[in-house]
Coordinates of N, CA and C in Angstrom, one line a residue:
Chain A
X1 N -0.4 14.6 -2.1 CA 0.7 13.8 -1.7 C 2.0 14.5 -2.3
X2 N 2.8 14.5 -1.6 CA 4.1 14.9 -1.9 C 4.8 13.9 -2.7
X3 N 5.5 14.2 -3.8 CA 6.2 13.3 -5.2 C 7.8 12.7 -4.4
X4 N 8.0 11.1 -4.2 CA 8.6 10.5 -3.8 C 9.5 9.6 -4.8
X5 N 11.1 10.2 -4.6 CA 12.3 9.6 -4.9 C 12.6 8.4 -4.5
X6 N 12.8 7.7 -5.0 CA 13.7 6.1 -4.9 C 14.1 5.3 -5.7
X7 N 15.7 5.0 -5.1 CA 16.3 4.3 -6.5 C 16.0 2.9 -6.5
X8 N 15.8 2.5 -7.5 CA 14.6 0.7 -8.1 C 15.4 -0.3 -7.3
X9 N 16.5 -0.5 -7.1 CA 17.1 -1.7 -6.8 C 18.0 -1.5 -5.8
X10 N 18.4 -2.4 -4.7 CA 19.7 -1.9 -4.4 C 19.7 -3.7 -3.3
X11 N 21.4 -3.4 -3.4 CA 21.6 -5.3 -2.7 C 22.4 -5.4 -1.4
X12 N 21.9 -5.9 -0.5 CA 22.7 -5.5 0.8 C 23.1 -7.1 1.6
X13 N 24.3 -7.4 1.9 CA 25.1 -8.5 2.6 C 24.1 -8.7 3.8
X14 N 23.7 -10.3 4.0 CA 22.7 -10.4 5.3 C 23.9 -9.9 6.3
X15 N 23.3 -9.7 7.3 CA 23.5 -9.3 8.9 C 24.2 -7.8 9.2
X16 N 24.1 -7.1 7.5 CA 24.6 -6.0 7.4 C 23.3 -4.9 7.7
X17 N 23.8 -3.5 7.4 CA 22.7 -2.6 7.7 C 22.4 -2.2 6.1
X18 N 20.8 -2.0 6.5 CA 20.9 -1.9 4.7 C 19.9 -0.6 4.9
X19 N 20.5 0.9 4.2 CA 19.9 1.9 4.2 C 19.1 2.6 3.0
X20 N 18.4 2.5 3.2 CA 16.9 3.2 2.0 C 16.8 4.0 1.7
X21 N 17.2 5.1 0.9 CA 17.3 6.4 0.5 C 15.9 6.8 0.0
X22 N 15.5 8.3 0.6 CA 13.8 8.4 -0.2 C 14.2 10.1 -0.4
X23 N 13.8 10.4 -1.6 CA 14.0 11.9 -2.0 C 12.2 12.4 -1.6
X24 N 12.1 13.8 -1.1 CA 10.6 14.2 -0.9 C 10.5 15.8 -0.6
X25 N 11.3 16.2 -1.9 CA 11.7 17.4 -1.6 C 10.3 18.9 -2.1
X26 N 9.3 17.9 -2.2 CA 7.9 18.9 -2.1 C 7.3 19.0 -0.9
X27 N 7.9 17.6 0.0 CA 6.9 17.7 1.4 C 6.4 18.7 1.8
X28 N 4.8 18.7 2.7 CA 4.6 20.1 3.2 C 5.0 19.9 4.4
X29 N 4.6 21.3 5.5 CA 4.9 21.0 6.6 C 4.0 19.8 7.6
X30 N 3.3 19.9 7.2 CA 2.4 19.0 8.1 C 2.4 17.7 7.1
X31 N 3.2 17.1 6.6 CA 2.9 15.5 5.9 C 3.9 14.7 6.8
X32 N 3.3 13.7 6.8 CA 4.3 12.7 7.6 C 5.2 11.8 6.7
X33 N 6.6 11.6 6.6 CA 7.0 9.9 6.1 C 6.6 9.0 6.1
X34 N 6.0 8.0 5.8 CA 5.6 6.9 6.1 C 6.5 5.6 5.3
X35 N 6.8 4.4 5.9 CA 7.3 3.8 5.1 C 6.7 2.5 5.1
X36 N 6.6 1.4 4.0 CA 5.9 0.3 3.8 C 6.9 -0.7 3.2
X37 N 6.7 -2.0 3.4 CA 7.2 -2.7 2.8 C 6.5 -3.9 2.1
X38 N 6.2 -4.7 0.8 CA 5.7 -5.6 0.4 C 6.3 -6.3 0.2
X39 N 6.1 -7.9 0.7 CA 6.9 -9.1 0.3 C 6.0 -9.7 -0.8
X40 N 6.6 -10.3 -1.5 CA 5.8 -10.8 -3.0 C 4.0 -11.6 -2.6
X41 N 3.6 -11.1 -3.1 CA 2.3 -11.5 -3.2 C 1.1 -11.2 -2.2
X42 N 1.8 -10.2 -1.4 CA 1.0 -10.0 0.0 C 1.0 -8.2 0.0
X43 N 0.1 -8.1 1.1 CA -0.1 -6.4 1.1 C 0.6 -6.0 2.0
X44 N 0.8 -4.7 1.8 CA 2.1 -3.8 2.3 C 2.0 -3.7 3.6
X45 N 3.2 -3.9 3.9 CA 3.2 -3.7 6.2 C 3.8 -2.6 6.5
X46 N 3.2 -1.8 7.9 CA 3.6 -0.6 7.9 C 5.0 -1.0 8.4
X47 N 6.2 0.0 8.2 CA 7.2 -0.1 9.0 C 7.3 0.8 9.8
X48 N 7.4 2.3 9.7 CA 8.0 3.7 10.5 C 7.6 4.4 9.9
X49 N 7.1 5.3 10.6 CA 6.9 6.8 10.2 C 7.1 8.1 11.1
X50 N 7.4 9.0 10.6 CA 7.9 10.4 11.2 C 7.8 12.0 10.2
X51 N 7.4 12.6 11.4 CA 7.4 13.7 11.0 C 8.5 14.8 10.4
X52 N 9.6 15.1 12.2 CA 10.7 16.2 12.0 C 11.8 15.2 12.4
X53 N 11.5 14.9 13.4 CA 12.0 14.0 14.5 C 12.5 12.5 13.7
X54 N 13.5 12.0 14.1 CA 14.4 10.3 14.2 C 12.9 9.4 14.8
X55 N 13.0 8.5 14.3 CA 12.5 7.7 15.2 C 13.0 5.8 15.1
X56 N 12.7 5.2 15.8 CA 13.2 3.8 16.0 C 12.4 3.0 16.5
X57 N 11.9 2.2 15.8 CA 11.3 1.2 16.6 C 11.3 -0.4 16.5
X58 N 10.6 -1.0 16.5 CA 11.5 -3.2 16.6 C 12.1 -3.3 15.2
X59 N 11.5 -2.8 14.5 CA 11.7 -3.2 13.1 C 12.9 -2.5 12.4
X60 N 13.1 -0.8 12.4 CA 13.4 0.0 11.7 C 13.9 1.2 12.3
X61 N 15.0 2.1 11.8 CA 14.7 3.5 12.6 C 14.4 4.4 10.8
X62 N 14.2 5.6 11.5 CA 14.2 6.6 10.3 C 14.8 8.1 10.2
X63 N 15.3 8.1 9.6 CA 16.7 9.3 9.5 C 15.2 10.3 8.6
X64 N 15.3 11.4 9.1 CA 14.5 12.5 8.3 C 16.0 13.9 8.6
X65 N 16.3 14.3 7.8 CA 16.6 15.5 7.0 C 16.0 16.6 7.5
X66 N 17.1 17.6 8.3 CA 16.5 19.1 8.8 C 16.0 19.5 8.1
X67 N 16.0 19.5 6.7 CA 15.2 20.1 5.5 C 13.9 19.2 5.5
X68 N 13.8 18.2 5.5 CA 12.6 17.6 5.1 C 12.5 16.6 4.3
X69 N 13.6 17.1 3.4 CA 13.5 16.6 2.0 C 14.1 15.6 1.7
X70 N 14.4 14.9 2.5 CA 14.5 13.1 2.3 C 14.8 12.8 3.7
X71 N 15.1 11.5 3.2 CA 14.9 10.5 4.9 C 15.7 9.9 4.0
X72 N 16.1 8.4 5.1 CA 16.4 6.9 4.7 C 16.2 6.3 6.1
X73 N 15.6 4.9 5.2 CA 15.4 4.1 6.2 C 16.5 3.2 6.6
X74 N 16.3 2.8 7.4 CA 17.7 1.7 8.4 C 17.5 0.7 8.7
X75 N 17.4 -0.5 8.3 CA 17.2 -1.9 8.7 C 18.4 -2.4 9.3
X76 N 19.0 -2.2 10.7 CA 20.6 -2.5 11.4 C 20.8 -3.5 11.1
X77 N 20.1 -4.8 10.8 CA 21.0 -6.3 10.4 C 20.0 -6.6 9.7
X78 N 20.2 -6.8 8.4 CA 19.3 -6.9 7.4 C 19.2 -8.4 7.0
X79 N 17.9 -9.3 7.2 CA 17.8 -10.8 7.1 C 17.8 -11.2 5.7
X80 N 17.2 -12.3 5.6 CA 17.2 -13.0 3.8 C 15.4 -12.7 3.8
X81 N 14.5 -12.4 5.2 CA 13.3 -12.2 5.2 C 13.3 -10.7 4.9
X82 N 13.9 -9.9 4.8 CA 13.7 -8.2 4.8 C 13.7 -7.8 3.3
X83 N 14.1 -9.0 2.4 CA 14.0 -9.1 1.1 C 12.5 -8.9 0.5
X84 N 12.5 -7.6 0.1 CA 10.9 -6.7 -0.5 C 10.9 -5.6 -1.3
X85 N 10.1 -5.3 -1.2 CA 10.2 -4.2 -2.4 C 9.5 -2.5 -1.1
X86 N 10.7 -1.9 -1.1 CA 10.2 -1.2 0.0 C 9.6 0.8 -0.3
X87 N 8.4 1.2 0.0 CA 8.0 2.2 -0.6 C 7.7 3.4 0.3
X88 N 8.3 4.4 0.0 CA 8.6 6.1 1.2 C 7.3 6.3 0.1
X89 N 6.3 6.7 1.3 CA 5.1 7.9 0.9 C 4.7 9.0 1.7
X90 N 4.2 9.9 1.1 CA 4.4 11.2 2.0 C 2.9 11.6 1.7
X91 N 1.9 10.7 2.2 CA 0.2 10.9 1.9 C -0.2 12.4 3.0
X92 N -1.0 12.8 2.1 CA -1.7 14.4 3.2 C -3.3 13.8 3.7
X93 N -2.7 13.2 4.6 CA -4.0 12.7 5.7 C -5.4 13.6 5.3
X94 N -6.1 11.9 4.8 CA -7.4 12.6 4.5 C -7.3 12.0 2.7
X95 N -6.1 12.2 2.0 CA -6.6 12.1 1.0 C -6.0 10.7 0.4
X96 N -5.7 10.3 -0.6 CA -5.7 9.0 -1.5 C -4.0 9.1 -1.8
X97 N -3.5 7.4 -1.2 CA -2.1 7.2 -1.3 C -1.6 7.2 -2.5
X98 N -0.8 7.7 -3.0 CA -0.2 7.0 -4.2 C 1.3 6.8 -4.4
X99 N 1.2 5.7 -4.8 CA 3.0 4.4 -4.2 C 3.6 5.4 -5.5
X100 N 4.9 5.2 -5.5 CA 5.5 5.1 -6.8 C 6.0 3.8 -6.6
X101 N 7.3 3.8 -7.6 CA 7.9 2.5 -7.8 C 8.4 1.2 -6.6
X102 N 9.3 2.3 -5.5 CA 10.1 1.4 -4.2 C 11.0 1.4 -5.1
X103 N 11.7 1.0 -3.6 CA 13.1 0.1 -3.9 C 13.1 -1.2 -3.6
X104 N 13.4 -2.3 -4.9 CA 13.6 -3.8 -4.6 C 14.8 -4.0 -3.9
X105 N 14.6 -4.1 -2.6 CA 16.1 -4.6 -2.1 C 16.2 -6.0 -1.8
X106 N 17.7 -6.8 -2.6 CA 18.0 -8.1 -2.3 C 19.1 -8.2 -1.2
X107 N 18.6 -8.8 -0.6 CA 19.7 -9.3 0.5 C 19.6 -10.5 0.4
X108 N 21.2 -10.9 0.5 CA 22.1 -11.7 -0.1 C 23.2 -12.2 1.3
X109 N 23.1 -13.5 1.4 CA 23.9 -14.6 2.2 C 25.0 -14.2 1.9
Chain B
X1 N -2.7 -3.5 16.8 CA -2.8 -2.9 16.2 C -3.8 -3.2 15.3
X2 N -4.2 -2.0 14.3 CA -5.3 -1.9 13.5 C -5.3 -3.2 12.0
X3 N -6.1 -3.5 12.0 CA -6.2 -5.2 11.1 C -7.4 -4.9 9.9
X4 N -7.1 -5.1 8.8 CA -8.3 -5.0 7.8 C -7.9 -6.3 7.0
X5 N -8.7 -7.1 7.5 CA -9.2 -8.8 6.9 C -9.6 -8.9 5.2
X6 N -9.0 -9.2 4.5 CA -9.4 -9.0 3.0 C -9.6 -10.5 2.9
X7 N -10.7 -10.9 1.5 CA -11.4 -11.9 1.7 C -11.9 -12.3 0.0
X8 N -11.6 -13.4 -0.7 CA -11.0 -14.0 -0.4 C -9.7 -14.1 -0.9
X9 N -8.7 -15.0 -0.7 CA -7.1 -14.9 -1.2 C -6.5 -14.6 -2.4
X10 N -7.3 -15.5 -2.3 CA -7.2 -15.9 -3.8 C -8.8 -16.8 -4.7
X11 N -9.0 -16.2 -6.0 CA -10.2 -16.7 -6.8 C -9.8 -17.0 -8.0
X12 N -10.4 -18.0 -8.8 CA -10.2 -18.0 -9.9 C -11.8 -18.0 -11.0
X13 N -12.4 -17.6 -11.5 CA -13.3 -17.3 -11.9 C -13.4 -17.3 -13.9
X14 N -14.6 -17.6 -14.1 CA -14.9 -17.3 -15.5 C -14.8 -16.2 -16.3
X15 N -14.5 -16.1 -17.3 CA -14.8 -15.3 -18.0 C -16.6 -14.8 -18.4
X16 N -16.6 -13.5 -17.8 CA -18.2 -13.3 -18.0 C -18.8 -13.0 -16.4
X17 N -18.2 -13.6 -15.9 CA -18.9 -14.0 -14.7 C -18.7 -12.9 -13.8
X18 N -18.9 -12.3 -12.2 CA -18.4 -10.8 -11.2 C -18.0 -11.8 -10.1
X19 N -17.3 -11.1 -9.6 CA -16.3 -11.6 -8.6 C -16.6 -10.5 -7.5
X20 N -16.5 -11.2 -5.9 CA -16.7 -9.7 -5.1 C -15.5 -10.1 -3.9
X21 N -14.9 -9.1 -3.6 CA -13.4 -9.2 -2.9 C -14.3 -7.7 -1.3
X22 N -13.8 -8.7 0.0 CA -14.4 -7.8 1.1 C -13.1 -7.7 1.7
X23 N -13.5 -6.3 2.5 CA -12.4 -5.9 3.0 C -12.9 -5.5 4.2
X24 N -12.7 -5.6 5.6 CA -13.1 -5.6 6.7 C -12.2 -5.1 7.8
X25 N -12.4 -4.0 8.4 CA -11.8 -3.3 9.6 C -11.9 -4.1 10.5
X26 N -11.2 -5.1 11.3 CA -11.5 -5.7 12.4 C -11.7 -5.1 13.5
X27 N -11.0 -4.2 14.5 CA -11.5 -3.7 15.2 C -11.0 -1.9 15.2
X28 N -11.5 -1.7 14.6 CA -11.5 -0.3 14.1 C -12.7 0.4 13.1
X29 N -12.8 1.6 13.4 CA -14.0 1.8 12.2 C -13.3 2.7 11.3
X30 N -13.4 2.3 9.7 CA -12.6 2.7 8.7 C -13.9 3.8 7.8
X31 N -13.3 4.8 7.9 CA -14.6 6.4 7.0 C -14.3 6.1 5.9
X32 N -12.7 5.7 5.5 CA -12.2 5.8 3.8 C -11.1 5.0 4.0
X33 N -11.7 4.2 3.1 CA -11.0 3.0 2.5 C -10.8 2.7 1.0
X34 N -9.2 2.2 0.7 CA -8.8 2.6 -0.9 C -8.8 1.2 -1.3
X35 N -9.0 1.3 -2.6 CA -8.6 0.1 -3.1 C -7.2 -0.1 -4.8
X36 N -6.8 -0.5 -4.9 CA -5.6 -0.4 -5.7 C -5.6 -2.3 -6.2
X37 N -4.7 -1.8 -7.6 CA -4.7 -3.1 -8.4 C -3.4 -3.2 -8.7
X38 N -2.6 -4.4 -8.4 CA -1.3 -4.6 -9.3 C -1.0 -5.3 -9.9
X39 N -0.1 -4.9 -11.0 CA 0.7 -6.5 -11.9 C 1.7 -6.5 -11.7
X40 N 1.6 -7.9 -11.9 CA 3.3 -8.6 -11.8 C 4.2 -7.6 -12.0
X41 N 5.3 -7.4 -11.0 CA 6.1 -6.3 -10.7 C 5.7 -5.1 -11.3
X42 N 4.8 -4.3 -10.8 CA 4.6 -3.1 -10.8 C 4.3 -2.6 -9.2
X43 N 4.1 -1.4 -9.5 CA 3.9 -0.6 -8.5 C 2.1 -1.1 -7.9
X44 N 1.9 -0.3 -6.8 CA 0.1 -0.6 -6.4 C -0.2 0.7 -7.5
X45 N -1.4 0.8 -8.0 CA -2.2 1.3 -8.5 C -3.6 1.7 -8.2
X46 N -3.7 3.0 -7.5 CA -4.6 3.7 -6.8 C -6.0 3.3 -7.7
X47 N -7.0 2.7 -7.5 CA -8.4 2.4 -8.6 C -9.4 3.6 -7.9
X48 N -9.9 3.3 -6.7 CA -10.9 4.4 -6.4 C -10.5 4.6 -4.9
X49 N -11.4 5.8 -4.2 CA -11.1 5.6 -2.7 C -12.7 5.9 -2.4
X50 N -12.6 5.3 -1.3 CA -14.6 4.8 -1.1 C -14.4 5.1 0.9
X51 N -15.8 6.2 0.5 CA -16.3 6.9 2.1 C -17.6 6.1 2.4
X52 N -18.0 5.6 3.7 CA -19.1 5.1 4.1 C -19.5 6.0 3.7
X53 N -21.1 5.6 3.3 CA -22.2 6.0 3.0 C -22.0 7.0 1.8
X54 N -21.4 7.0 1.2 CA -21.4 7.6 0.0 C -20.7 7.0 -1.2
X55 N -20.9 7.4 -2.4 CA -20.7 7.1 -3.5 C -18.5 7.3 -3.9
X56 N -18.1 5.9 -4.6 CA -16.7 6.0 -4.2 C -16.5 7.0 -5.6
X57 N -14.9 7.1 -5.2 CA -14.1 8.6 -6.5 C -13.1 7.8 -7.1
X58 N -13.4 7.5 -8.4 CA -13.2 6.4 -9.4 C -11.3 7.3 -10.1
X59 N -10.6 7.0 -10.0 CA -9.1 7.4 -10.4 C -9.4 7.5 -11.9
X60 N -9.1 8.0 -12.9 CA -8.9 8.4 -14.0 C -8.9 7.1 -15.0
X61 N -9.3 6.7 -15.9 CA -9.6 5.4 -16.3 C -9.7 4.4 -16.0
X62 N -10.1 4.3 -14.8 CA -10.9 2.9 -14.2 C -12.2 3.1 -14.3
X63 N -13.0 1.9 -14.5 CA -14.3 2.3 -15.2 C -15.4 1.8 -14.0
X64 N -16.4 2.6 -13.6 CA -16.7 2.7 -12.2 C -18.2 1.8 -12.3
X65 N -18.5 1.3 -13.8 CA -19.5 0.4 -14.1 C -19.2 -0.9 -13.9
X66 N -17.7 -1.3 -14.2 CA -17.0 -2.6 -14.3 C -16.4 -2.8 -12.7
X67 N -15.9 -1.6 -11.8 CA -15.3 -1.7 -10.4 C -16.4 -1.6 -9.7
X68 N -17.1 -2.3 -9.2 CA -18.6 -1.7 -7.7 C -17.8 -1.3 -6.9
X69 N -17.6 -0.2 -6.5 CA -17.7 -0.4 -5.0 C -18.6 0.0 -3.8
X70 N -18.7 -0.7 -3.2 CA -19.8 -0.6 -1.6 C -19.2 -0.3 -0.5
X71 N -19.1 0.7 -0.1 CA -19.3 0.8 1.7 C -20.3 1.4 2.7
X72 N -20.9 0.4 2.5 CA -22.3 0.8 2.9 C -22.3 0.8 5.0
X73 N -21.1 0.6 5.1 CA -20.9 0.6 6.9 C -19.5 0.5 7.5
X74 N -19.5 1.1 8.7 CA -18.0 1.6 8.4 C -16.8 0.4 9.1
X75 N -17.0 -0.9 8.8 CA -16.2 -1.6 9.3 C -16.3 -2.6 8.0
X76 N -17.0 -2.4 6.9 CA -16.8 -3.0 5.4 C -17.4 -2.2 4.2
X77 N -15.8 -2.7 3.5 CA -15.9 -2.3 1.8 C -15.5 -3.5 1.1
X78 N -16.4 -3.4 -0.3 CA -16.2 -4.6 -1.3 C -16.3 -4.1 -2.4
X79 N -15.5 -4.3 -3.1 CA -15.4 -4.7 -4.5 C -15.8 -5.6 -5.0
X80 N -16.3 -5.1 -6.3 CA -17.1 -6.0 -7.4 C -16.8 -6.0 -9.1
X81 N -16.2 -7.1 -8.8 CA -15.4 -7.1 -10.9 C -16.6 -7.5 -11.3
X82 N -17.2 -6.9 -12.2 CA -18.3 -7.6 -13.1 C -18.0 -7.7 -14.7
X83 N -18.5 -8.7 -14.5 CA -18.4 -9.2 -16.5 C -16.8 -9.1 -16.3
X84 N -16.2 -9.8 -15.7 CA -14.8 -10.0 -15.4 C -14.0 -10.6 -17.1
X85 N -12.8 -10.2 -17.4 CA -12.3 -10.8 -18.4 C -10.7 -11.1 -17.9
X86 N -10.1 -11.6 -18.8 CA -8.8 -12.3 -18.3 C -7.9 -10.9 -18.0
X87 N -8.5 -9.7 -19.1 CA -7.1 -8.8 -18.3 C -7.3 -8.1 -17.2
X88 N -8.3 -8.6 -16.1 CA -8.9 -8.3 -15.2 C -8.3 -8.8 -14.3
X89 N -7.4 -9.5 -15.0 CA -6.3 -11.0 -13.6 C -5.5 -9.4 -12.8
X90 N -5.6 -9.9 -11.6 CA -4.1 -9.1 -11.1 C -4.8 -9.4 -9.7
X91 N -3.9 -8.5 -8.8 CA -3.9 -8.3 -7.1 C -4.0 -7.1 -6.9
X92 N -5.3 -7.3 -6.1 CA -6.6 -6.2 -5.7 C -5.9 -6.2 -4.1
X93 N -6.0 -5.4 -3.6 CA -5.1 -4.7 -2.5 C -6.4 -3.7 -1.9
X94 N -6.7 -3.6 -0.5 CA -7.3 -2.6 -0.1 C -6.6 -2.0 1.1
X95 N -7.0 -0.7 1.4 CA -6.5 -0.3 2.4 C -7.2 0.6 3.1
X96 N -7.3 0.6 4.4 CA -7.7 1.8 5.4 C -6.9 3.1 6.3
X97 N -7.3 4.1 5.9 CA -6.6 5.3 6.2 C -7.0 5.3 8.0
X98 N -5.9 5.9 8.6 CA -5.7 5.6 10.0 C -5.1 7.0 10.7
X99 N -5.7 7.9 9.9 CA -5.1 9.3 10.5 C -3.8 9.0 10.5
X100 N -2.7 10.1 11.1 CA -1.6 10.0 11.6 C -0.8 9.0 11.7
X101 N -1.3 7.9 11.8 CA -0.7 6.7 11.6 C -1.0 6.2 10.4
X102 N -1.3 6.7 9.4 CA -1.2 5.9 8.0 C -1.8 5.3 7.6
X103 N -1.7 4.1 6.8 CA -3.0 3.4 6.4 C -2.0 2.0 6.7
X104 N -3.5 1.3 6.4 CA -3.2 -0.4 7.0 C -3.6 -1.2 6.1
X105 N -3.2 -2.2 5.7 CA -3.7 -2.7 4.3 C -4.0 -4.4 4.4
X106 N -5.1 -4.7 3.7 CA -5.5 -5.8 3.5 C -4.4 -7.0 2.8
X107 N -4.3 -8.2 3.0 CA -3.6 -9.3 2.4 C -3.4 -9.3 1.1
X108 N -4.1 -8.6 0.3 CA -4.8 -8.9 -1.1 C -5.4 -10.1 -1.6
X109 N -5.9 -9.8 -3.0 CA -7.0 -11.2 -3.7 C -6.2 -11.5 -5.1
X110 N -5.3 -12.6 -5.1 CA -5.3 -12.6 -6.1 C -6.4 -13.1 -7.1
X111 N -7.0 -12.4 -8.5 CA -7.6 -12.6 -8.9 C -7.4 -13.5 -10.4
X112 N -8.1 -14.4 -11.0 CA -7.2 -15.4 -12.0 C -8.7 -15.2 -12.9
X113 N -8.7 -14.5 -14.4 CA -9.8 -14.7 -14.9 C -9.5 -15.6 -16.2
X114 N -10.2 -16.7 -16.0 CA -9.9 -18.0 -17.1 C -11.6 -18.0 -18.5

């Protein structure tokens, strides 16, 4: 797995866009982004993932870096439900995840 | 999309006693499936990762006498706390690796040892 950057906390105004910074500046070429989100007490839901390539889908887009070596995620109107603890992993298919910290983002009325 | 049913939610259990948490590929077949432990605001915590039909690969002081794990077929894995003790409390998390798409992860169990 490639060693994943993220700052612990960060607080974003509802209906604002709230962006996720992830450092992953060991990635190899063939690892994917992946990103997850956990709401308190429950197990992690996929949100987006990408390789080289932007991508967007109902939930999320994802900004990846011509270099590689980071991304951020994009939540365009960020709810009082998007309030989680959200974690960039960069697993080498095949082998064993390992989360670091996330970022607890509060979003705030 | 891919669904892995974790079972049950929540337990609360004796001191002494084994506890078993299943985790179920609903419709998909899962080769390797993880299992992880957390506390109260921490991170997940990788425990072992378990291949049907073979013996699981225990992470660095988790103790592989005290964690069973079974995957004896490829649409279930279970864990097994034995001789469970209170600092055994936490939220058991499993998950299934999904090639290219990532993994998918169970509800978790929270576990309460009294």
């Amino acid at each position: 797995d490639a060693k994943t950057t993220q700052p612990p906390s960060m607080d974003c105004a509802e209906g604002r866009a709230a962006n996720l910074p992830c450092n992953h500046s060991t990635i190899s070429g063939n690892e994917y982004v992946y990103w997850y989100r956990q709401i308190h007490s429950q197990g992690p839901q996929y949100i987006i993932h990408g390789l080289k390539n932007n991508e967007t889908n109902e939930m999320a887009s994802l900004i990846i870096t011509e270099d590689r070596k980071s991304s951020t995620l994009i939540l365009p109107h960020a709810t009082l439900r998007d309030t989680a603890v959200y974690y960039c992993i960069a697993p080498l298919g095949g082998f064993k995840t390992i989360f670091g910290a996330g970022t607890r983002l509060f979003v705030k009325a | 999309g891919a669904v892995v049913s974790q079972h049950p939610s929540w337990v609360i259990c004796k001191s002494g006693t084994s506890v078993k948490i299943e985790c179920r590929s609903l419709d998909f077949q899962a080769t390797t499936m993880f299992w992880y432990r957390q506390f109260p605001k921490q991170s997940l915590m990788l425990m072992a990762t378990s291949n049907e039909g073979s013996k699981a690969t225990y992470e660095q002081g988790v103790e592989k006498d005290k964690f069973l794990i079974n995957h004896a077929s490829l649409t279930l894995s279970t864990l097994t706390v034995t001789s469970a003790h209170p600092e055994d409390s936490s939220f058991y998390i499993c998950s299934a690796e999904l090639g290219q798409y990532g993994y998918t992860f169970g509800s978790g169990t929270r576990l309460t040892v009294v």
